[in-house]
DNA sequence: ATAGGGTTAG
């Protein structure tokens, strides 16, 4: 071992432009030399530079200095360099390593081969009679966190108690909280927190984040209120907490409070705010937050995370062109940027653009991940590129090392099912290597609606009713599939099942942004809007014109056994039609009408939108619960495939 | 040495 490491040193010295020490330095006192070498190590940016300094350490005769070598190993850890063989050999050279040197190696291993080596080293350290320092426990706890091994974490916890003196250490306490919450034992983390004699803002923030990750914003908020000195990170944790829990309004509200409290904000805060605006899907907020970010000096050109968040925001606000402009401006791009753009294109029916961008991406050195494949597979699905999708699906693991998850199987079932290969889709569900989840069966059920196949639908639905007993959408889908086959008895049976379970259909609603960015909401069948007279008038005008062009109401979109007249009346007051009528008379000619709705758009509304875009020469963009439809000159971007 | 970030389908 010793011989090997000498060889290594010789090599290091040979490879570096090593300068012999002057006589002068040999008399310099050791401590001064040590601190000089440490600051040299601090400036190292890569392995090569570290090895050069290492050669100097040896020449100065400091290869026994735990102090300097600890720094060296920490720098290597920072660079994510393997602990074997280089740092390990350095360590083995030292006859009497101090606890810090032991610990630096334990810490290094904690990131790479988490538990095994770290614990082994800790045991030999104890056998050598070297007492641990608080950093030792932090390192061990980090190793447990990385391995998500709460069992060992508890044992380390017990050690800190039995050895004594460490339970009151702030760093150990904070790392312990982190270990418990990352392993999913929030209550244990809370207990550590409650028993800590001293806490700092980091202890509080760890818990706040833990509660918000669990979706419990009330507890997170309670802690935040009690936190005596709130810093930027703590505030940001609340903003992103609300944002990640799909509560965008509260996120924005917190951001405003944060600014009013005079707290600085940085790019991390802004990313959370941008994501909240994306969820609101309103251009008013999009433009506002873009302005706020740029005022603080952050934009697509200088920050990847901000850029990627903006790409996502613009595509969710219905402006995929702007999303691409942002993407284009980004100087640095990563897997998030590409995935957001690919998903954005797919969402807007720009399947070819999505697939093309994917192929551009794999030419760079950025590796696609699971999300990227979701994006590109849905894109294939939307244009019926079955063969290409199949090819990508087989390549994702083989060529890109991304193991397909349940969601990827759902995409494949969707791809096969949509294109009419229902039997093959069912076969895939039956032969897939893991148990299908609701998404997989749901994709199959959706395909059965498109291809009016009640038999396969029954199979999918029976699984869905077990997996998602309260998923109202599944019951409605099945009943619609029965309705389109005119199996009214079965429709009644499903409706009864829904009633028994106490499930209520969400009322359909659509909303548009008015001239000043104000939101106008419409509910299906509700004619009590202040402008309902104008709406009715605009709707009738439109229908008359459409009928001259051969439009007939598509009565099969009403899944009830009613008279044709009743069906027509119901169809006419679908919320998106009301919103369209409002948009037509309340905005000036040539202005794009943007509508959002909470449910999937029905076929009748879809064809009305197509017709209206032509007759009124308007671009219409509708975001339903899944994706965007761009209507222009009588055609929709989805190619009637949704 | 410990705390906060962007993308996911029916």
XYZ file of C-alpha atoms (C1' of nucleotides) in Angstrom:
652
model
C 0.000 0.000 0.000
C 2.761 2.366 0.983
C 4.728 1.526 -2.130
C 1.694 2.128 -4.270
C 1.114 5.528 -2.812
C 4.736 6.491 -3.291
C 4.347 5.640 -6.913
C 1.291 7.844 -7.000
C 3.163 10.731 -5.448
C 6.034 10.316 -7.864
C 3.572 10.455 -10.693
C 1.888 13.507 -9.267
C 5.174 15.282 -8.926
C 6.215 14.365 -12.436
C 2.972 15.545 -13.967
C 2.929 18.859 -12.256
C 5.193 21.752 -12.947
C 6.677 21.328 -9.520
C 8.985 24.062 -8.274
C 11.625 23.017 -5.725
C 11.343 24.734 -2.391
C 13.724 27.530 -1.749
C 16.023 27.401 1.277
C 14.079 30.300 2.636
C 10.849 28.335 3.121
C 12.475 25.409 4.917
C 12.937 27.597 7.969
C 9.482 29.081 7.910
C 7.415 27.990 10.829
C 5.124 25.038 10.278
C 1.837 26.707 11.104
C 2.414 29.487 8.640
C 3.228 26.963 5.945
C 0.117 24.967 6.749
C -2.193 27.912 6.431
C -0.494 28.952 3.209
C -1.073 25.492 1.705
C -4.644 25.484 2.897
C -5.364 28.714 1.127
C -3.721 27.304 -1.992
C -6.025 24.276 -1.746
C -8.991 26.560 -1.303
C -8.323 28.104 -4.705
C -8.134 24.759 -6.510
C -10.765 24.279 -9.180
C -9.910 20.805 -10.445
C -8.148 17.568 -9.649
C -5.020 18.579 -11.497
C -4.525 21.704 -9.407
C -5.096 19.753 -6.207
C -2.452 17.234 -7.181
C 0.007 20.043 -7.783
C -0.540 21.430 -4.318
C -0.304 17.897 -2.959
C 3.169 17.567 -4.452
C 4.145 20.753 -2.647
C 2.731 19.403 0.616
C 4.979 16.384 0.359
C 8.034 18.420 -0.499
C 7.467 20.627 2.502
C 7.383 17.456 4.562
C 3.810 18.028 5.619
C 2.414 14.664 4.503
C 1.703 13.883 8.173
C -0.269 17.045 8.796
C -3.867 16.112 9.513
C -4.739 19.785 9.313
C -3.616 20.251 5.703
C -4.709 16.815 4.498
C -8.196 17.285 5.908
C -8.554 20.309 3.677
C -7.199 18.345 0.738
C -9.691 15.519 1.167
C -12.558 17.971 1.598
C -11.621 19.665 -1.646
C -11.608 16.292 -3.392
C -15.009 15.540 -1.886
C -16.314 18.844 -3.182
C -15.185 17.854 -6.675
C -16.949 14.543 -6.249
C -13.671 12.676 -6.763
C -13.745 8.991 -5.784
C -12.348 8.254 -2.324
C -10.589 5.185 -3.687
C -7.708 5.032 -4.239
C -6.301 8.563 -4.050
C -7.699 10.148 -0.861
C -7.681 6.808 0.902
C -3.966 6.361 0.238
C -3.236 9.857 1.474
C -5.059 9.009 4.657
C -3.229 5.715 5.154
C 0.114 7.546 5.003
C -0.716 9.426 8.173
C 0.501 7.677 11.339
C -1.649 9.590 13.775
C -4.674 10.995 12.009
C -6.660 13.426 14.091
C -10.474 13.126 14.316
C -10.963 15.727 11.604
C -8.921 13.760 9.108
C -10.847 10.585 9.940
C -14.058 12.488 9.524
C -13.153 14.033 6.184
C -12.802 10.536 4.770
C -16.045 9.389 6.365
C -17.747 12.410 4.832
C -16.194 11.707 1.445
C -17.528 8.177 1.431
C -20.928 9.297 2.672
C -21.677 10.742 -0.751
C -20.324 7.892 -2.808
C -20.742 4.519 -1.228
C -22.984 5.770 1.505
C -23.202 3.551 4.482
C -20.786 0.722 4.156
C -17.456 2.555 4.024
C -18.487 5.407 6.279
C -19.581 3.168 9.118
C -16.557 0.917 8.701
C -14.268 3.907 8.965
C -16.100 5.190 11.989
C -15.590 1.834 13.708
C -11.867 1.762 12.973
C -11.610 5.313 14.185
C -13.129 4.300 17.511
C -10.863 1.232 17.680
C -7.876 3.519 17.257
C -9.082 5.310 20.314
C -9.813 8.497 18.401
C -12.780 10.330 19.806
C -15.366 11.679 17.357
C -16.029 15.376 16.865
C -19.398 16.867 16.030
C -18.486 16.954 12.348
C -18.060 13.153 12.531
C -21.701 12.732 13.476
C -22.819 15.195 10.841
C -20.931 13.168 8.244
C -22.427 9.881 9.418
C -25.908 11.350 9.494
C -25.378 12.671 5.958
C -24.457 9.148 4.892
C -27.706 7.830 6.384
C -29.643 10.598 4.654
C -28.074 9.746 1.296
C -28.937 6.070 1.772
C -32.366 6.912 3.251
C -31.502 4.480 6.035
C -33.356 5.699 9.077
C -32.484 2.521 11.009
C -28.816 3.363 11.003
C -29.658 6.997 11.518
C -31.357 6.076 14.772
C -28.264 4.189 15.879
C -26.090 7.216 15.166
C -28.613 9.275 17.082
C -28.223 6.857 20.018
C -24.425 7.162 19.776
C -24.583 10.935 20.051
C -26.549 10.484 23.241
C -24.387 7.741 24.766
C -21.088 9.466 24.008
C -22.552 12.654 25.340
C -22.000 16.292 24.597
C -23.262 16.055 21.056
C -27.014 16.235 21.501
C -26.773 19.937 22.215
C -24.594 20.652 19.199
C -26.393 22.844 16.701
C -24.830 21.316 13.593
C -25.464 17.762 14.730
C -29.037 18.666 15.625
C -29.711 20.284 12.275
C -28.237 17.383 10.324
C -30.286 15.012 12.459
C -33.496 16.888 11.638
C -32.558 16.744 7.972
C -31.851 13.008 8.194
C -35.205 12.221 9.795
C -37.295 14.389 7.498
C -35.575 13.228 4.303
C -36.233 9.628 5.391
C -39.876 10.533 5.842
C -39.932 10.569 9.643
C -41.063 14.108 10.150
C -42.303 13.498 13.679
C -38.860 12.288 14.759
C -37.317 15.376 13.203
C -39.810 17.498 15.053
C -38.902 15.754 18.315
C -35.201 16.509 17.788
C -36.149 20.113 17.046
C -38.305 20.369 20.158
C -35.522 19.014 22.360
C -32.741 21.179 20.963
C -31.431 23.671 23.513
C -30.460 26.128 20.786
C -32.019 26.474 17.372
C -31.134 28.684 14.493
C -33.039 29.729 11.410
C -31.728 26.620 9.625
C -33.385 24.299 12.148
C -36.693 26.101 11.634
C -36.421 26.204 7.878
C -35.661 22.473 7.653
C -38.926 21.730 9.396
C -40.916 24.298 7.438
C -39.730 22.678 4.215
C -40.488 19.221 5.557
C -44.086 20.174 6.353
C -44.595 21.852 3.009
C -43.147 18.879 1.105
C -45.754 16.767 2.873
C -48.423 19.207 1.730
C -49.130 20.510 5.226
C -48.839 24.234 4.589
C -50.804 25.005 7.718
C -48.112 23.537 10.005
C -45.412 25.102 7.854
C -47.097 28.480 8.181
C -47.542 28.031 11.936
C -43.824 27.406 12.372
C -42.965 30.288 10.099
C -45.063 32.655 12.210
C -43.244 31.552 15.339
C -39.792 31.822 13.774
C -38.183 34.775 15.537
C -35.816 35.980 12.815
C -36.977 35.127 9.334
C -34.349 35.328 6.639
C -34.579 35.214 2.871
C -34.289 31.428 2.728
C -37.109 30.931 5.216
C -39.394 33.296 3.298
C -38.464 31.620 0.047
C -39.279 28.232 1.522
C -42.822 29.486 2.148
C -43.214 30.981 -1.323
C -42.036 27.793 -3.045
C -44.008 25.695 -0.573
C -47.279 27.273 -1.677
C -46.196 27.136 -5.273
C -45.337 23.441 -5.145
C -48.596 22.677 -3.400
C -50.618 24.192 -6.226
C -51.591 27.262 -4.204
C -50.265 29.954 -6.509
C -52.306 32.832 -5.097
C -50.916 32.306 -1.620
C -47.415 32.021 -3.077
C -47.812 35.425 -4.692
C -49.298 36.796 -1.507
C -46.266 35.615 0.470
C -43.936 37.105 -2.082
C -45.663 40.441 -1.690
C -45.453 40.228 2.107
C -41.788 39.357 1.757
C -41.097 42.442 -0.317
C -43.108 44.622 2.035
C -41.078 43.310 4.952
C -38.005 44.611 3.185
C -36.469 41.165 2.666
C -34.218 40.771 -0.321
C -35.247 38.280 -2.958
C -32.962 36.297 -5.184
C -33.282 34.003 -8.147
C -34.507 31.067 -6.060
C -37.418 33.124 -4.769
C -38.234 34.270 -8.267
C -38.266 30.737 -9.634
C -40.999 29.915 -7.122
C -42.946 33.021 -8.088
C -42.639 32.262 -11.807
C -43.897 28.755 -11.197
C -46.891 30.190 -9.329
C -47.658 32.469 -12.289
C -47.417 29.469 -14.610
C -50.127 27.767 -12.587
C -52.371 30.812 -12.831
C -51.921 30.672 -16.597
C -52.745 34.339 -17.021
C -50.682 36.616 -19.272
C -51.185 39.477 -16.836
C -49.139 37.684 -14.184
C -46.675 36.350 -16.722
C -45.767 39.805 -17.926
C -45.608 41.148 -14.405
C -43.213 38.491 -13.096
C -40.990 38.711 -16.163
C -40.666 42.404 -15.441
C -39.919 41.805 -11.756
C -37.227 39.271 -12.616
C -35.571 41.480 -15.178
C -35.607 44.429 -12.812
C -33.573 42.298 -10.398
C -31.177 41.388 -13.163
C -32.373 37.855 -13.867
C -33.376 36.691 -17.293
C -33.154 33.748 -19.667
C -29.701 34.806 -20.804
C -28.025 34.676 -17.409
C -29.845 32.067 -15.329
C -30.833 28.541 -16.371
C -33.428 27.969 -13.687
C -35.131 31.313 -14.313
C -35.047 30.667 -18.047
C -36.490 27.168 -17.739
C -39.215 28.380 -15.402
C -40.102 31.129 -17.884
C -40.277 28.639 -20.752
C -42.720 26.555 -18.738
C -44.702 29.618 -17.705
C -45.186 30.981 -21.201
C -46.264 27.657 -22.580
C -48.746 27.233 -19.729
C -50.045 30.722 -20.425
C -50.789 29.661 -23.985
C -47.936 31.501 -25.661
C -45.667 28.787 -26.982
C -44.037 31.249 -29.382
C -42.846 33.390 -26.506
C -41.730 30.259 -24.673
C -39.530 29.398 -27.605
C -38.165 32.941 -27.787
C -37.094 32.617 -24.157
C -35.598 29.198 -24.827
C -33.714 30.620 -27.775
C -32.236 33.416 -25.679
C -30.869 31.070 -23.035
C -27.087 30.917 -23.084
C -26.892 27.872 -20.866
C -29.417 25.071 -21.141
C -29.859 21.911 -19.137
C -32.235 18.998 -18.994
C -34.902 21.183 -17.361
C -34.781 23.753 -20.147
C -35.046 21.157 -22.891
C -37.712 19.122 -21.130
C -39.844 22.191 -20.421
C -39.668 23.246 -24.048
C -40.377 19.740 -25.357
C -43.326 19.321 -22.979
C -44.476 22.810 -23.994
C -44.440 21.952 -27.693
C -46.267 18.692 -27.001
C -48.902 20.485 -24.931
C -49.579 22.842 -27.823
C -49.893 20.156 -30.439
C -46.548 21.072 -32.004
C -45.496 17.459 -32.074
C -42.936 17.736 -34.827
C -41.198 20.611 -33.096
C -41.086 18.553 -29.893
C -39.599 15.506 -31.590
C -37.121 17.634 -33.501
C -35.971 19.418 -30.359
C -35.522 16.069 -28.665
C -33.179 14.958 -31.409
C -31.284 18.225 -31.194
C -30.991 17.730 -27.465
C -29.450 14.269 -27.641
C -26.762 15.660 -29.931
C -25.567 17.880 -27.078
C -24.040 16.363 -23.960
C -27.239 16.913 -21.990
C -28.826 13.561 -21.192
C -32.611 13.269 -21.380
C -34.387 12.118 -18.245
C -37.753 10.571 -17.499
C -39.605 13.850 -17.939
C -38.029 14.458 -21.337
C -39.331 11.106 -22.508
C -42.810 11.848 -21.183
C -42.767 14.968 -23.332
C -41.525 13.387 -26.504
C -43.749 10.306 -26.161
C -46.884 12.425 -25.679
C -45.850 14.421 -28.718
C -45.650 11.222 -30.774
C -49.003 10.193 -29.411
C -50.673 13.436 -30.452
C -49.724 13.048 -34.094
C -50.049 9.301 -34.254
C -46.342 8.636 -34.750
C -46.722 5.096 -33.445
C -43.563 3.633 -34.907
C -41.338 6.464 -33.796
C -42.831 6.343 -30.295
C -42.275 2.609 -30.091
C -38.682 3.104 -31.174
C -38.064 5.813 -28.566
C -39.640 3.668 -25.886
C -37.284 0.770 -26.565
C -34.289 3.102 -26.839
C -34.906 5.030 -23.651
C -33.402 2.379 -21.431
C -30.964 0.834 -23.896
C -29.390 4.020 -25.220
C -30.141 6.615 -22.569
C -30.251 4.567 -19.399
C -33.660 5.894 -18.385
C -35.788 3.113 -16.898
C -39.429 3.428 -17.974
C -41.761 4.207 -15.100
C -45.483 3.654 -14.819
C -46.027 7.049 -16.408
C -44.013 6.048 -19.452
C -46.129 2.947 -19.810
C -49.177 5.198 -19.596
C -47.786 7.234 -22.489
C -47.267 4.081 -24.537
C -50.768 2.834 -23.796
C -52.040 6.242 -24.857
C -49.959 6.144 -28.042
C -51.128 2.671 -29.023
C -54.679 3.205 -27.861
C -55.218 6.525 -29.597
C -54.006 5.148 -32.886
C -56.617 2.409 -32.596
C -54.443 -0.496 -31.470
C -56.605 -1.120 -28.405
C -55.839 -4.829 -28.192
C -52.119 -4.197 -28.352
C -52.454 -1.510 -25.702
C -54.327 -3.919 -23.452
C -51.668 -6.521 -24.085
C -48.968 -4.040 -23.024
C -50.841 -3.335 -19.796
C -51.086 -7.050 -19.092
C -47.417 -7.798 -19.794
C -45.748 -4.723 -18.303
C -43.212 -5.515 -15.581
C -44.958 -3.623 -12.786
C -48.524 -3.305 -11.553
C -50.352 -0.728 -13.699
C -51.526 2.365 -11.853
C -54.499 4.616 -12.498
C -52.640 6.517 -15.208
C -52.115 3.387 -17.278
C -55.722 2.186 -17.078
C -56.920 5.766 -17.510
C -55.004 6.103 -20.769
C -56.661 2.922 -21.978
C -60.105 4.138 -20.949
C -59.497 7.423 -22.758
C -58.561 5.529 -25.904
C -61.762 3.502 -25.598
C -63.735 6.745 -25.689
C -62.063 7.839 -28.911
C -62.626 4.488 -30.567
C -66.004 3.794 -28.945
C -65.040 0.440 -27.488
C -67.221 -0.344 -24.463
C -65.794 -3.851 -24.042
C -62.192 -2.856 -23.394
C -63.533 0.162 -21.501
C -65.260 -2.136 -19.010
C -61.979 -3.895 -18.253
C -60.102 -0.619 -17.766
C -62.899 0.908 -15.709
C -63.173 -2.055 -13.350
C -59.503 -1.604 -12.429
C -59.851 2.151 -12.190
C -62.813 1.924 -9.841
C -60.612 -0.094 -7.504
C -57.514 2.064 -7.837
C -59.249 5.438 -7.807
C -62.644 4.835 -6.164
C -63.293 8.561 -5.917
C -62.003 9.570 -9.340
C -65.138 11.118 -10.741
C -63.683 11.426 -14.246
C -63.514 7.654 -14.736
C -67.217 7.155 -14.032
C -68.108 9.963 -16.409
C -65.853 8.573 -19.135
C -67.359 5.112 -18.857
C -70.873 6.442 -18.851
C -70.082 8.552 -21.940
C -68.680 5.514 -23.709
C -71.883 3.598 -22.940
C -73.912 6.598 -24.057
C -72.186 6.794 -27.417
C -73.047 3.109 -27.869
C -76.630 4.006 -26.832
C -76.433 1.529 -23.959
C -78.667 3.633 -21.736
C -79.216 0.901 -19.136
C -75.480 0.749 -18.552
C -75.341 4.537 -18.423
C -77.976 4.487 -15.704
C -76.051 1.802 -13.808
C -72.858 3.906 -13.754
C -74.790 7.033 -12.761
C -76.366 5.092 -9.896
C -72.935 3.916 -8.790
C -71.782 7.533 -8.717
C -74.791 8.580 -6.681
C -74.210 5.784 -4.193
C -70.640 6.891 -3.703
C -71.815 10.455 -3.248
C -69.680 11.633 -6.162
C -70.764 14.856 -7.791
C -69.777 16.040 -11.207
C -67.660 19.188 -11.199
C -69.585 21.956 -12.890
C -67.937 22.895 -16.165
C -66.453 26.339 -16.095
C -64.451 28.499 -18.485
C -62.804 31.833 -18.043
C -61.303 34.504 -20.238
C -59.059 37.435 -19.519
C -60.826 40.718 -20.233
C -59.188 43.806 -21.688
C -57.559 44.869 -18.451
C -56.510 41.373 -17.455
C -59.559 40.858 -15.253
C -60.924 37.327 -15.163
C -64.472 36.600 -16.396
C -65.752 33.185 -15.438
C -68.661 31.280 -17.001
C -70.438 28.161 -15.777
C -72.163 25.649 -18.008
C -75.855 26.421 -18.376
C -75.584 29.632 -16.383
C -77.077 32.616 -18.183
C -77.044 34.979 -15.222
C -73.918 36.826 -16.309
C -74.392 40.598 -16.463
C -73.806 40.520 -20.179
C -75.996 37.472 -20.818
C -78.182 39.299 -23.334
C -75.214 40.221 -25.503
C -73.794 36.742 -25.043
C -77.004 35.106 -26.183
C -77.158 37.422 -29.176
C -73.529 36.791 -30.197
C -74.030 33.049 -29.780
C -77.140 33.007 -31.958
C -75.425 35.038 -34.682
C -72.524 32.655 -34.675
C -74.703 29.550 -34.773
C -76.702 30.901 -37.684
C -73.569 31.563 -39.673
C -72.119 28.188 -38.763
C -75.270 26.401 -39.850
C -75.030 28.082 -43.236
C -71.638 26.392 -43.514
C -73.148 23.021 -42.731
C -72.660 22.855 -38.973
C -74.964 20.482 -37.102
C -74.934 20.218 -33.321
C -73.228 16.964 -32.342
C -75.900 15.535 -30.075
C -73.852 12.489 -29.094
C -71.802 14.839 -26.906
C -74.639 14.923 -24.420
C -74.427 11.698 -22.477
C -78.025 11.718 -21.270
C -81.098 10.049 -22.682
C -82.940 13.257 -23.519
C -84.914 14.706 -26.395
C -82.917 16.252 -29.216
C -84.226 19.694 -28.291
C -82.986 19.352 -24.733
C -79.645 18.095 -25.948
C -79.308 21.118 -28.208
C -80.103 23.461 -25.364
C -77.504 21.869 -23.115
C -74.883 21.995 -25.849
C -75.495 25.675 -26.557
C -74.667 26.702 -23.026
C -71.426 24.803 -22.550
C -69.182 27.185 -20.667
C -66.570 27.532 -23.394
C -69.232 28.619 -25.877
C -70.377 31.321 -23.456
C -66.793 32.427 -23.002
C -66.254 32.468 -26.756
C -69.354 34.586 -27.314
C -68.216 36.993 -24.631
C -64.760 37.158 -26.168
C -66.179 37.829 -29.626
C -68.075 40.966 -28.686
C -65.873 42.277 -25.904
C -62.531 42.262 -27.717
C -61.588 44.047 -30.904
C -61.394 42.290 -34.252
C -58.185 40.442 -34.970
C -57.451 39.981 -31.281
C -56.710 36.403 -30.182
C -59.323 34.995 -27.807
C -57.814 32.979 -24.978
C -60.093 30.681 -23.035
C -59.276 28.372 -20.164
C -61.506 25.646 -18.853
C -61.476 23.124 -16.056
C -62.685 20.080 -17.985
C -61.910 18.497 -21.289
C -63.437 20.277 -24.293
C -66.241 18.310 -25.959
C -66.333 17.451 -29.646
C -69.203 19.792 -30.397
C -67.454 22.758 -28.822
C -64.287 21.764 -30.629
C -65.949 21.923 -34.030
C -67.715 25.179 -33.132
C -64.325 26.695 -32.265
C -62.902 25.497 -35.570
C -65.785 27.085 -37.451
C -65.705 30.290 -35.427
C -62.012 30.791 -36.050
C -62.761 30.833 -39.749
C -66.030 32.767 -39.814
C -64.926 35.460 -37.410
C -61.294 35.433 -38.622
C -60.064 35.073 -35.081
C -57.395 32.974 -33.519
C -58.806 31.112 -30.560
C -56.633 29.431 -27.944
C -58.291 27.110 -25.453
C -56.551 25.469 -22.568
C -58.573 22.563 -21.262
C -57.531 20.477 -18.274
C -54.877 18.720 -20.309
C -53.509 20.851 -23.074
C -53.893 23.688 -25.526
C -55.916 23.914 -28.695
C -55.030 26.600 -31.233
C -57.856 27.286 -33.643
C -57.015 29.168 -36.795
C -58.642 29.308 -40.243
C -61.018 26.506 -39.372
C -58.345 24.126 -38.118
C -57.058 23.101 -34.719
C -53.418 22.484 -33.816
C -54.376 19.163 -32.254
C -55.450 17.822 -35.650
C -58.748 16.685 -34.088
C -56.735 14.210 -32.098
C -57.230 14.736 -28.378
C -20.269 21.584 7.828
C -26.208 21.989 8.555
C -31.944 25.237 5.283
C -34.896 27.336 -0.120
C -35.105 26.112 -7.239
C -37.447 24.886 -12.766
C -40.083 20.084 -16.267
C -44.697 14.770 -15.947
C -49.164 11.771 -18.419
C -55.647 9.982 -19.018
